[in-house]
Amino acid sequence: MDTSVNKNLDTQEMHVALGDMPTDEFRKFGHQLVDWVADYLDTVEQKPVLPSIHPGDIIRSLPSLPPQTGEPMQQILADVDRIIMPGMTHWNHPRFHAYFNSSASGPGILGELLSAGLNANGMVWKSCPAVSELEEVTLGWLRQMLGLPKEYWGMILDTASTSTLHGIAAARESLTDLKTRERGMAGRSELPRLRVYLSDFAHSSVEKAVITLGFGMDGMRKVAVDEKFCMRPEALAEAIAQDRRDGMRPFCVVATVGTTSCTSIDPIPAIADICEREKIWLHVDAAYGGSAAIVPEMRWVLEGCDRADSFVVNPHKWMFVPVDLSVLYTRKPDIMRRAFSLVPEYLRTAHDDVVHNLMDYGVPLGRRFRALKLWFVLRYFGWDGLAARLREHLRIAQVFKHWVEADPDFEVLAPVHFGAVCFRAHPKGTDDEVVLNKLNEDLINAVNGSRETFLSHTKLGTRYTIRMVIGHLKTRESHAHQVWEQMQNELKKLLP
Ligand SMILES: *Cc1c(COP(=O)(O)O)cnc(C)c1O
């Protein structure tokens, strides 16, 4: 055998060719990239929020063939500036007011960096004790900050959509007599139709979960809302009673604290009464609105949530944690575990009786060290610091609401409980709804067309509604005022 080949393998060059990026290079580009991000955060406000780009532009600027040989880091980073940045919608911009914004704070970004560096996988306690235990501790802190009861046990998932899927799966598992875990649902004529209840304003992720879990669209019943877009408890009780009479099996209600469309709050205490009486699982979706409860005077928004069976909140929405990080709490972790636990031999450990193995409570086996970024954010800002920042957003939203109310050409369309203001232009004398819808669509397009800000819309009833969401860490009243002035100016241009 020719050993000269092996000898060559031992040279420095081959180490470079086979191993990772050399430490010096990592350090150099690491520092450079941190500087880049720091400059970005410092100057993002001077950039347009929205890119000026056509579909396919980025794809066309990148090679269709994979890189055959390695490329220098400088070149890759240069392409970030040249190709990627022009395609960015700047979520981390203080005038990003669309959807529910998400801020990546300094400590959150550093937590994300550390978690990538450590690259631990917390599928079971043994696979990385720090992942499991830090998750337990941070979620215990968050639970206390939200004023939720001690029995609530939590785990981190990627998104609220996944959290809600788990909540509804546990609701199904709570119907022990049906044995759906063992026997499934297909081909069982004796199985009653199972029903989940939600309002028209529930997030689409609830419907996706219902579809995914095999209940079908017919397994879902929409409950009427009142004039403030909140689920009507009497309508819920009636729907349940009617379904029972029709031989169906009501098993889960999904109520929302802070609906995506207009941040309405379903009456949780009354809904919890019904769920307790009817022995139905209550899942509360507080993906956005839940965070507000860390502000002591906003605790009321979670009234009754201590009675929910499962509850989701997204720190990646309004708690300055970079995407993604959703938290699912449940007072019945044993049922969650019964729904999902499946332990192959290679994952059995000696500690299984004394620790939570997080893989037992949900679909994912692998688990990123997401708790690190939450831990950094909670510690760096502290409860008071986070509450002060949310309180300021709440204040700016009220100020914005007053500007809208004070202008005879505009009107507020939904109560403002959180950081979102739903409103529209409604100039005097223009009362045709079709005309108004077109006018408001033109208005939001004109405002977003400037790329100086980004707002999104919804429909409330038949009304085209503009949503202004204040929730970015760096948004000040002056930013909101710029948007408001722009809104007024664009309306003037659109009116005859
Ligand atoms: C944003 C939102 C969701 C979905 O959140 P993801 O984390 O993106 O899945 C669900 N429910 C409500 C009320 C939301 O606002």
Short mmCIF file of C-alpha atoms and ligand atoms in Angstrom, two decimals:
data_model
loop_
_atom_site.label_atom_id
_atom_site.label_comp_id
_atom_site.label_asym_id
_atom_site.label_seq_id
_atom_site.Cartn_x
_atom_site.Cartn_y
_atom_site.Cartn_z
CA MET A 1 0.00 0.00 0.00
CA ASP A 2 1.27 3.40 -0.89
CA THR A 3 1.59 5.28 2.38
CA SER A 4 2.69 8.54 0.81
CA VAL A 5 -0.95 9.49 0.41
CA ASN A 6 -1.56 9.12 4.16
CA LYS A 7 1.51 11.15 4.90
CA ASN A 8 0.17 13.97 2.79
CA LEU A 9 -3.12 13.85 4.69
CA ASP A 10 -1.30 14.98 7.77
CA THR A 11 -0.18 18.27 6.31
CA GLN A 12 -1.71 21.52 7.42
CA GLU A 13 -3.43 21.95 4.05
CA MET A 14 -5.40 18.73 4.40
CA HIS A 15 -6.57 19.75 7.87
CA VAL A 16 -7.89 22.89 6.30
CA ALA A 17 -9.50 20.99 3.46
CA LEU A 18 -11.24 18.52 5.75
CA GLY A 19 -11.87 20.31 8.99
CA ASP A 20 -13.90 23.37 9.87
CA MET A 21 -13.02 26.97 9.18
CA PRO A 22 -9.75 27.69 11.00
CA THR A 23 -10.15 29.42 14.36
CA ASP A 24 -8.35 32.57 13.26
CA GLU A 25 -10.61 32.97 10.31
CA PHE A 26 -13.71 32.30 12.41
CA ARG A 27 -12.58 34.91 14.90
CA LYS A 28 -11.86 37.46 12.19
CA PHE A 29 -15.17 37.07 10.38
CA GLY A 30 -17.05 36.61 13.63
CA HIS A 31 -15.88 40.01 14.81
CA GLN A 32 -16.57 41.47 11.41
CA LEU A 33 -20.09 40.07 11.36
CA VAL A 34 -20.90 41.26 14.86
CA ASP A 35 -19.74 44.73 13.78
CA TRP A 36 -21.88 44.41 10.69
CA VAL A 37 -24.96 43.53 12.76
CA ALA A 38 -24.24 46.34 15.23
CA ASP A 39 -24.00 48.84 12.36
CA TYR A 40 -27.14 47.41 10.84
CA LEU A 41 -29.11 47.84 14.06
CA ASP A 42 -27.74 51.34 14.38
CA THR A 43 -28.64 52.46 10.87
CA VAL A 44 -31.63 50.34 9.84
CA GLU A 45 -33.92 53.26 10.55
CA GLN A 46 -32.39 55.15 7.62
CA LYS A 47 -33.30 52.36 5.22
CA PRO A 48 -36.67 51.89 3.57
CA VAL A 49 -38.70 49.29 5.47
CA LEU A 50 -39.75 47.51 2.31
CA PRO A 51 -37.48 46.40 -0.53
CA SER A 52 -37.90 47.56 -4.10
CA ILE A 53 -37.85 44.25 -5.84
CA HIS A 54 -39.79 42.01 -8.22
CA PRO A 55 -40.59 38.35 -7.70
CA GLY A 56 -37.65 36.21 -8.85
CA ASP A 57 -35.03 39.00 -8.72
CA ILE A 58 -32.99 37.30 -6.01
CA ILE A 59 -33.25 33.86 -7.54
CA ARG A 60 -32.00 35.29 -10.84
CA SER A 61 -29.00 36.95 -9.17
CA LEU A 62 -27.79 33.70 -7.65
CA PRO A 63 -26.21 30.80 -9.53
CA SER A 64 -28.53 27.88 -10.21
CA LEU A 65 -25.66 25.41 -9.81
CA PRO A 66 -24.25 24.60 -6.36
CA PRO A 67 -20.75 25.90 -5.59
CA GLN A 68 -18.37 23.14 -6.67
CA THR A 69 -15.44 24.40 -4.65
CA GLY A 70 -15.33 26.48 -1.51
CA GLU A 71 -15.47 30.23 -1.70
CA PRO A 72 -13.78 32.80 0.50
CA MET A 73 -15.89 34.23 3.29
CA GLN A 74 -15.30 37.79 2.01
CA GLN A 75 -17.05 36.88 -1.17
CA ILE A 76 -20.03 35.35 0.63
CA LEU A 77 -20.40 38.39 2.85
CA ALA A 78 -20.09 40.70 -0.13
CA ASP A 79 -23.06 38.92 -1.68
CA VAL A 80 -25.05 39.49 1.49
CA ASP A 81 -24.68 43.21 0.85
CA ARG A 82 -25.09 42.95 -2.90
CA ILE A 83 -27.92 40.41 -3.27
CA ILE A 84 -29.59 39.62 0.04
CA MET A 85 -29.90 43.06 1.58
CA PRO A 86 -31.80 44.56 -1.37
CA GLY A 87 -34.41 41.82 -0.85
CA MET A 88 -34.90 42.43 2.85
CA THR A 89 -38.10 43.57 4.47
CA HIS A 90 -36.73 45.06 7.65
CA TRP A 91 -38.67 43.53 10.49
CA ASN A 92 -36.12 45.02 12.86
CA HIS A 93 -37.08 48.55 11.78
CA PRO A 94 -38.87 50.97 14.13
CA ARG A 95 -41.39 51.85 11.38
CA PHE A 96 -42.35 48.23 10.70
CA HIS A 97 -46.01 48.27 11.74
CA ALA A 98 -47.44 45.32 9.80
CA TYR A 99 -48.73 41.96 11.11
CA PHE A 100 -47.47 41.60 14.67
CA ASN A 101 -43.94 42.84 14.61
CA SER A 102 -41.05 41.04 16.16
CA SER A 103 -37.88 42.67 17.47
CA ALA A 104 -34.59 40.91 17.74
CA SER A 105 -32.98 42.65 20.72
CA GLY A 106 -29.24 42.74 21.36
CA PRO A 107 -29.36 40.12 24.13
CA GLY A 108 -31.69 37.97 22.04
CA ILE A 109 -29.31 38.05 19.07
CA LEU A 110 -26.36 37.15 21.29
CA GLY A 111 -28.32 34.26 22.79
CA GLU A 112 -29.02 33.00 19.26
CA LEU A 113 -25.31 33.21 18.43
CA LEU A 114 -24.35 31.25 21.50
CA SER A 115 -26.97 28.62 20.87
CA ALA A 116 -25.60 28.07 17.34
CA GLY A 117 -22.07 27.85 18.73
CA LEU A 118 -23.01 25.23 21.30
CA ASN A 119 -25.30 23.42 18.89
CA ALA A 120 -26.75 21.21 21.60
CA ASN A 121 -29.73 19.00 20.94
CA GLY A 122 -31.99 18.67 23.97
CA MET A 123 -34.14 15.73 22.92
CA VAL A 124 -33.70 14.02 26.30
CA TRP A 125 -32.23 15.36 29.54
CA LYS A 126 -29.13 13.23 29.10
CA SER A 127 -28.49 14.53 25.57
CA CYS A 128 -27.86 17.95 27.15
CA PRO A 129 -29.01 18.61 30.72
CA ALA A 130 -28.56 22.39 30.38
CA VAL A 131 -31.11 22.58 27.53
CA SER A 132 -33.83 20.85 29.57
CA GLU A 133 -33.11 22.59 32.82
CA LEU A 134 -32.70 26.13 31.49
CA GLU A 135 -35.94 25.67 29.56
CA GLU A 136 -37.69 24.65 32.77
CA VAL A 137 -36.28 27.58 34.72
CA THR A 138 -36.96 30.29 32.11
CA LEU A 139 -40.49 29.05 31.50
CA GLY A 140 -41.06 29.04 35.26
CA TRP A 141 -39.99 32.70 35.35
CA LEU A 142 -42.15 33.58 32.39
CA ARG A 143 -45.12 31.79 33.94
CA GLN A 144 -44.78 33.92 37.07
CA MET A 145 -44.40 37.11 35.02
CA LEU A 146 -47.64 36.26 33.20
CA GLY A 147 -49.43 35.52 36.49
CA LEU A 148 -50.23 31.95 35.47
CA PRO A 149 -50.68 29.22 38.11
CA LYS A 150 -47.95 26.97 39.46
CA GLU A 151 -49.47 23.84 37.92
CA TYR A 152 -48.70 25.20 34.46
CA TRP A 153 -45.87 23.25 32.91
CA GLY A 154 -44.30 24.63 29.76
CA MET A 155 -42.18 23.71 26.79
CA ILE A 156 -40.68 25.68 23.95
CA LEU A 157 -41.78 25.03 20.38
CA ASP A 158 -41.02 26.86 17.17
CA THR A 159 -44.28 28.69 16.49
CA ALA A 160 -47.76 29.20 17.90
CA SER A 161 -49.08 27.10 15.04
CA THR A 162 -47.12 24.13 16.37
CA SER A 163 -48.09 24.93 19.97
CA THR A 164 -51.79 24.99 19.10
CA LEU A 165 -51.45 21.72 17.19
CA HIS A 166 -50.07 20.17 20.37
CA GLY A 167 -52.82 21.69 22.51
CA ILE A 168 -55.55 20.21 20.33
CA ALA A 169 -53.76 16.85 20.07
CA ALA A 170 -53.71 16.69 23.88
CA ALA A 171 -57.41 17.61 23.93
CA ARG A 172 -58.09 14.57 21.76
CA GLU A 173 -55.92 12.36 23.96
CA SER A 174 -57.98 13.47 26.97
CA LEU A 175 -60.92 11.53 25.47
CA THR A 176 -59.57 8.27 26.84
CA ASP A 177 -62.65 6.23 25.94
CA LEU A 178 -62.07 6.83 22.23
CA LYS A 179 -58.58 5.31 22.22
CA THR A 180 -57.56 7.39 19.21
CA ARG A 181 -53.88 6.94 20.01
CA GLU A 182 -54.16 3.17 19.64
CA ARG A 183 -56.87 2.89 17.04
CA GLY A 184 -56.72 6.12 15.06
CA MET A 185 -59.86 7.68 13.65
CA ALA A 186 -60.13 6.41 10.08
CA GLY A 187 -62.51 3.57 9.30
CA ARG A 188 -64.29 3.64 12.65
CA SER A 189 -67.98 4.02 12.07
CA GLU A 190 -68.71 4.00 15.81
CA LEU A 191 -66.61 7.14 16.36
CA PRO A 192 -68.75 10.25 16.86
CA ARG A 193 -67.88 13.41 14.92
CA LEU A 194 -65.44 15.32 17.11
CA ARG A 195 -65.85 19.08 17.27
CA VAL A 196 -63.52 21.98 18.01
CA TYR A 197 -65.06 25.42 18.66
CA LEU A 198 -63.48 28.71 17.72
CA SER A 199 -64.58 32.14 16.58
CA ASP A 200 -64.26 33.62 13.12
CA PHE A 201 -61.43 35.69 14.52
CA ALA A 202 -59.32 32.74 15.66
CA HIS A 203 -55.99 32.41 13.88
CA SER A 204 -55.83 30.22 10.77
CA SER A 205 -53.34 27.99 12.59
CA VAL A 206 -56.27 26.55 14.57
CA GLU A 207 -57.94 25.42 11.37
CA LYS A 208 -54.65 24.02 10.11
CA ALA A 209 -54.27 22.02 13.31
CA VAL A 210 -57.81 20.69 12.96
CA ILE A 211 -57.10 19.62 9.38
CA THR A 212 -53.73 18.12 10.27
CA LEU A 213 -55.13 16.09 13.15
CA GLY A 214 -57.72 14.54 10.86
CA PHE A 215 -60.92 16.13 12.19
CA GLY A 216 -61.56 17.78 8.85
CA MET A 217 -63.16 21.16 8.28
CA ASP A 218 -66.46 19.61 9.44
CA GLY A 219 -64.80 18.92 12.76
CA MET A 220 -64.70 22.63 13.41
CA ARG A 221 -67.52 24.96 14.37
CA LYS A 222 -67.26 28.72 14.20
CA VAL A 223 -69.02 30.53 17.02
CA ALA A 224 -70.57 33.96 16.52
CA VAL A 225 -68.86 37.07 17.87
CA ASP A 226 -70.32 40.20 19.42
CA GLU A 227 -69.94 43.76 18.11
CA LYS A 228 -66.44 43.93 19.57
CA PHE A 229 -65.37 40.77 17.71
CA CYS A 230 -65.29 38.61 20.87
CA MET A 231 -66.71 35.08 21.03
CA ARG A 232 -70.26 35.08 22.43
CA PRO A 233 -70.40 32.57 25.29
CA GLU A 234 -74.17 32.00 24.88
CA ALA A 235 -73.59 31.16 21.24
CA LEU A 236 -70.84 28.74 22.27
CA ALA A 237 -73.10 27.04 24.82
CA GLU A 238 -75.87 26.76 22.23
CA ALA A 239 -73.55 25.34 19.58
CA ILE A 240 -72.28 22.71 22.01
CA ALA A 241 -75.79 21.76 23.11
CA GLN A 242 -76.99 21.50 19.53
CA ASP A 243 -74.01 19.37 18.50
CA ARG A 244 -74.58 17.04 21.44
CA ARG A 245 -78.21 16.65 20.41
CA ASP A 246 -76.97 15.78 16.94
CA GLY A 247 -74.76 13.02 18.30
CA MET A 248 -71.46 14.82 17.96
CA ARG A 249 -68.70 14.93 20.56
CA PRO A 250 -67.61 18.47 21.50
CA PHE A 251 -64.10 18.18 22.94
CA CYS A 252 -62.13 21.40 22.55
CA VAL A 253 -62.64 25.17 22.56
CA VAL A 254 -59.93 27.45 21.26
CA ALA A 255 -60.31 30.96 22.65
CA THR A 256 -58.08 33.88 21.76
CA VAL A 257 -56.57 36.67 23.84
CA GLY A 258 -55.59 39.26 21.26
CA THR A 259 -56.90 38.06 17.91
CA THR A 260 -54.61 38.53 14.96
CA SER A 261 -57.08 40.58 13.03
CA CYS A 262 -58.08 43.17 15.63
CA THR A 263 -56.69 42.04 19.03
CA SER A 264 -60.13 41.29 20.46
CA ILE A 265 -60.21 39.27 23.67
CA ASP A 266 -62.61 36.36 23.96
CA PRO A 267 -64.36 36.29 27.39
CA ILE A 268 -62.21 33.56 28.91
CA PRO A 269 -63.92 33.33 32.35
CA ALA A 270 -67.34 32.69 30.78
CA ILE A 271 -65.84 30.28 28.23
CA ALA A 272 -63.97 28.46 31.01
CA ASP A 273 -67.27 28.07 32.90
CA ILE A 274 -68.77 26.36 29.87
CA CYS A 275 -65.72 24.16 29.29
CA GLU A 276 -65.68 23.03 32.92
CA ARG A 277 -69.39 22.30 32.92
CA GLU A 278 -69.20 20.42 29.61
CA LYS A 279 -65.85 18.74 30.38
CA ILE A 280 -64.26 20.20 27.29
CA TRP A 281 -60.57 21.06 26.86
CA LEU A 282 -59.88 24.81 26.77
CA HIS A 283 -56.92 25.95 24.70
CA VAL A 284 -56.10 29.66 24.88
CA ASP A 285 -54.22 31.26 22.02
CA ALA A 286 -52.47 34.30 23.46
CA ALA A 287 -49.64 34.20 20.92
CA TYR A 288 -49.48 37.98 20.68
CA GLY A 289 -51.63 39.38 23.48
CA GLY A 290 -50.31 37.16 26.28
CA SER A 291 -47.05 39.09 26.53
CA ALA A 292 -48.97 42.18 27.68
CA ALA A 293 -49.73 40.43 30.97
CA ILE A 294 -46.17 40.93 32.15
CA VAL A 295 -47.20 44.58 32.62
CA PRO A 296 -48.90 44.48 36.05
CA GLU A 297 -51.79 46.77 35.08
CA MET A 298 -52.43 44.58 31.99
CA ARG A 299 -52.73 41.31 33.92
CA TRP A 300 -56.50 41.46 33.44
CA VAL A 301 -56.09 40.38 29.81
CA LEU A 302 -55.36 36.85 31.03
CA GLU A 303 -58.27 36.73 33.46
CA GLY A 304 -59.59 33.17 33.53
CA CYS A 305 -56.57 31.74 31.70
CA ASP A 306 -55.51 29.99 34.90
CA ARG A 307 -58.41 27.65 34.09
CA ALA A 308 -57.22 26.79 30.59
CA ASP A 309 -55.93 23.29 29.90
CA SER A 310 -53.34 24.60 27.48
CA PHE A 311 -52.11 28.06 26.64
CA VAL A 312 -49.74 29.50 24.04
CA VAL A 313 -47.71 32.71 24.08
CA ASN A 314 -44.99 33.75 21.62
CA PRO A 315 -42.04 35.59 23.15
CA HIS A 316 -40.88 36.03 19.55
CA LYS A 317 -43.75 38.42 18.95
CA TRP A 318 -43.79 41.03 21.68
CA MET A 319 -41.00 40.12 24.07
CA PHE A 320 -37.96 41.03 21.98
CA VAL A 321 -36.80 37.45 21.42
CA PRO A 322 -35.75 36.77 17.81
CA VAL A 323 -37.90 34.32 15.85
CA ASP A 324 -38.57 31.58 16.58
CA LEU A 325 -39.71 30.88 20.11
CA SER A 326 -43.22 29.93 21.12
CA VAL A 327 -44.19 28.66 24.56
CA LEU A 328 -46.89 26.09 25.22
CA TYR A 329 -48.10 25.76 28.79
CA THR A 330 -50.40 23.06 30.00
CA ARG A 331 -51.83 22.11 33.36
CA LYS A 332 -51.99 18.51 32.12
CA PRO A 333 -48.49 17.54 31.00
CA ASP A 334 -49.34 13.91 31.73
CA ILE A 335 -51.93 13.99 28.94
CA MET A 336 -49.53 15.77 26.57
CA ARG A 337 -47.05 13.02 27.35
CA ARG A 338 -49.61 10.30 26.82
CA ALA A 339 -50.37 11.79 23.41
CA PHE A 340 -46.78 11.87 22.23
CA SER A 341 -44.45 9.69 24.26
CA LEU A 342 -42.83 6.95 22.24
CA VAL A 343 -39.40 5.95 23.43
CA PRO A 344 -37.17 3.91 21.17
CA GLU A 345 -34.55 1.82 22.94
CA TYR A 346 -31.63 4.00 21.89
CA LEU A 347 -33.16 6.95 23.72
CA ARG A 348 -33.85 5.18 27.04
CA THR A 349 -31.75 6.52 29.91
CA ALA A 350 -31.23 5.82 33.58
CA HIS A 351 -32.78 9.17 34.51
CA ASP A 352 -36.11 8.69 32.81
CA ASP A 353 -37.95 8.54 36.15
CA VAL A 354 -36.57 11.74 37.59
CA VAL A 355 -36.35 14.17 34.67
CA HIS A 356 -38.59 15.51 31.91
CA ASN A 357 -37.40 14.28 28.56
CA LEU A 358 -38.82 17.00 26.37
CA MET A 359 -39.14 14.74 23.32
CA ASP A 360 -41.93 12.93 25.20
CA TYR A 361 -44.25 15.91 25.09
CA GLY A 362 -44.49 16.69 21.43
CA VAL A 363 -43.77 15.94 17.81
CA PRO A 364 -40.15 17.14 17.53
CA LEU A 365 -37.38 14.89 18.74
CA GLY A 366 -34.57 17.39 18.24
CA ARG A 367 -34.66 20.53 20.33
CA ARG A 368 -32.63 23.67 19.73
CA PHE A 369 -31.23 25.51 22.71
CA ARG A 370 -33.86 28.24 22.30
CA ALA A 371 -34.13 28.85 26.03
CA LEU A 372 -30.75 30.64 25.94
CA LYS A 373 -32.05 33.64 24.02
CA LEU A 374 -35.12 33.89 26.27
CA TRP A 375 -32.87 33.66 29.33
CA PHE A 376 -30.61 36.42 27.99
CA VAL A 377 -33.58 38.68 27.23
CA LEU A 378 -35.31 38.11 30.59
CA ARG A 379 -32.11 38.72 32.53
CA TYR A 380 -30.77 41.63 30.53
CA PHE A 381 -33.96 43.71 30.57
CA GLY A 382 -35.49 42.27 33.73
CA TRP A 383 -39.21 42.06 34.34
CA ASP A 384 -39.43 45.81 35.04
CA GLY A 385 -37.47 46.69 31.92
CA LEU A 386 -39.63 44.54 29.69
CA ALA A 387 -42.82 45.87 31.28
CA ALA A 388 -41.62 49.46 30.80
CA ARG A 389 -41.02 48.83 27.08
CA LEU A 390 -44.42 47.21 26.57
CA ARG A 391 -46.08 49.97 28.55
CA GLU A 392 -44.56 52.53 26.19
CA HIS A 393 -45.96 50.65 23.17
CA LEU A 394 -49.36 50.55 24.81
CA ARG A 395 -49.13 54.28 25.42
CA ILE A 396 -48.12 55.07 21.82
CA ALA A 397 -51.03 52.96 20.56
CA GLN A 398 -53.44 55.05 22.66
CA VAL A 399 -51.85 58.26 21.37
CA PHE A 400 -52.21 57.01 17.80
CA LYS A 401 -55.84 56.12 18.48
CA HIS A 402 -56.48 59.68 19.68
CA TRP A 403 -54.94 61.12 16.52
CA VAL A 404 -57.28 58.97 14.45
CA GLU A 405 -60.30 59.92 16.56
CA ALA A 406 -59.47 63.61 16.36
CA ASP A 407 -59.36 63.62 12.55
CA PRO A 408 -62.84 63.91 11.01
CA ASP A 409 -61.65 62.02 7.91
CA PHE A 410 -60.67 58.87 9.86
CA GLU A 411 -62.29 56.48 12.32
CA VAL A 412 -61.20 53.79 14.76
CA LEU A 413 -62.85 50.42 14.03
CA ALA A 414 -62.05 48.26 17.06
CA PRO A 415 -61.21 48.71 20.73
CA VAL A 416 -57.50 49.29 21.32
CA HIS A 417 -56.34 46.99 24.13
CA PHE A 418 -52.79 46.31 23.06
CA GLY A 419 -50.33 47.82 20.58
CA ALA A 420 -52.57 47.57 17.52
CA VAL A 421 -54.91 50.24 16.18
CA CYS A 422 -57.53 49.19 13.62
CA PHE A 423 -58.84 52.15 11.69
CA ARG A 424 -59.80 53.46 8.29
CA ALA A 425 -60.22 56.65 6.36
CA HIS A 426 -63.88 57.70 6.32
CA PRO A 427 -64.12 61.17 4.86
CA LYS A 428 -67.27 63.15 5.53
CA GLY A 429 -69.98 62.45 3.01
CA THR A 430 -68.42 59.23 1.69
CA ASP A 431 -70.57 56.47 3.11
CA ASP A 432 -70.66 53.91 0.34
CA GLU A 433 -68.84 50.86 1.78
CA VAL A 434 -67.52 49.76 -1.61
CA VAL A 435 -66.04 53.18 -2.23
CA LEU A 436 -64.58 53.29 1.28
CA ASN A 437 -62.98 49.88 0.88
CA LYS A 438 -61.35 50.92 -2.37
CA LEU A 439 -60.21 54.22 -0.86
CA ASN A 440 -58.56 52.48 2.11
CA GLU A 441 -56.90 49.91 -0.07
CA ASP A 442 -55.50 52.72 -2.22
CA LEU A 443 -54.43 54.55 0.90
CA ILE A 444 -52.46 51.67 2.41
CA ASN A 445 -50.89 50.95 -0.98
CA ALA A 446 -49.81 54.58 -1.28
CA VAL A 447 -48.34 54.62 2.22
CA ASN A 448 -46.54 51.29 1.82
CA GLY A 449 -45.51 52.36 -1.69
CA SER A 450 -43.26 54.98 -0.14
CA ARG A 451 -41.42 52.06 1.50
CA GLU A 452 -40.92 54.36 4.51
CA THR A 453 -43.21 52.23 6.61
CA PHE A 454 -45.12 48.98 6.35
CA LEU A 455 -48.67 48.46 7.55
CA SER A 456 -50.99 45.55 6.88
CA HIS A 457 -54.76 45.29 6.67
CA THR A 458 -57.65 43.10 7.66
CA LYS A 459 -61.40 42.91 7.07
CA LEU A 460 -63.70 43.62 9.99
CA GLY A 461 -67.11 42.53 8.81
CA THR A 462 -67.14 43.95 5.30
CA ARG A 463 -64.86 46.86 6.14
CA TYR A 464 -61.37 47.07 4.74
CA THR A 465 -59.38 47.93 7.85
CA ILE A 466 -55.86 49.31 8.25
CA ARG A 467 -53.84 47.88 11.12
CA MET A 468 -51.11 49.95 12.74
CA VAL A 469 -49.11 47.78 15.14
CA ILE A 470 -46.71 49.35 17.60
CA GLY A 471 -44.43 46.74 19.10
CA HIS A 472 -40.88 47.22 17.94
CA LEU A 473 -38.33 47.74 20.66
CA LYS A 474 -37.10 50.95 19.05
CA THR A 475 -40.41 52.48 18.02
CA ARG A 476 -40.97 55.89 19.56
CA GLU A 477 -43.95 58.22 19.40
CA SER A 478 -42.09 60.24 16.74
CA HIS A 479 -42.01 57.20 14.42
CA ALA A 480 -45.72 56.66 14.84
CA HIS A 481 -46.30 60.34 14.20
CA GLN A 482 -44.36 60.22 10.94
CA VAL A 483 -46.61 57.38 9.82
CA TRP A 484 -49.73 59.26 10.85
CA GLU A 485 -48.71 62.42 8.97
CA GLN A 486 -47.95 60.34 5.92
CA MET A 487 -51.34 58.69 6.21
CA GLN A 488 -53.07 62.09 6.33
CA ASN A 489 -51.05 63.45 3.40
CA GLU A 490 -51.71 60.44 1.20
CA LEU A 491 -55.42 60.65 1.95
CA LYS A 492 -55.48 64.30 0.84
CA LYS A 493 -53.89 63.26 -2.46
CA LEU A 494 -56.52 60.56 -2.98
CA LEU A 495 -59.49 62.82 -2.30
CA PRO A 496 -60.93 64.96 -5.10
C1 LIG B 1 -49.26 35.19 15.10
C2 LIG B 1 -50.35 34.39 15.68
C3 LIG B 1 -50.38 33.00 15.53
C4 LIG B 1 -49.38 32.25 14.69
O1 LIG B 1 -48.10 32.38 15.17
P1 LIG B 1 -46.88 31.56 14.57
O2 LIG B 1 -45.91 31.55 15.69
O3 LIG B 1 -46.42 32.35 13.39
O4 LIG B 1 -47.37 30.22 14.18
C5 LIG B 1 -51.38 32.30 16.16
N1 LIG B 1 -52.32 32.92 16.87
C6 LIG B 1 -52.35 34.26 17.03
C7 LIG B 1 -53.44 34.89 17.84
C8 LIG B 1 -51.37 35.03 16.43
O5 LIG B 1 -51.40 36.36 16.57
#
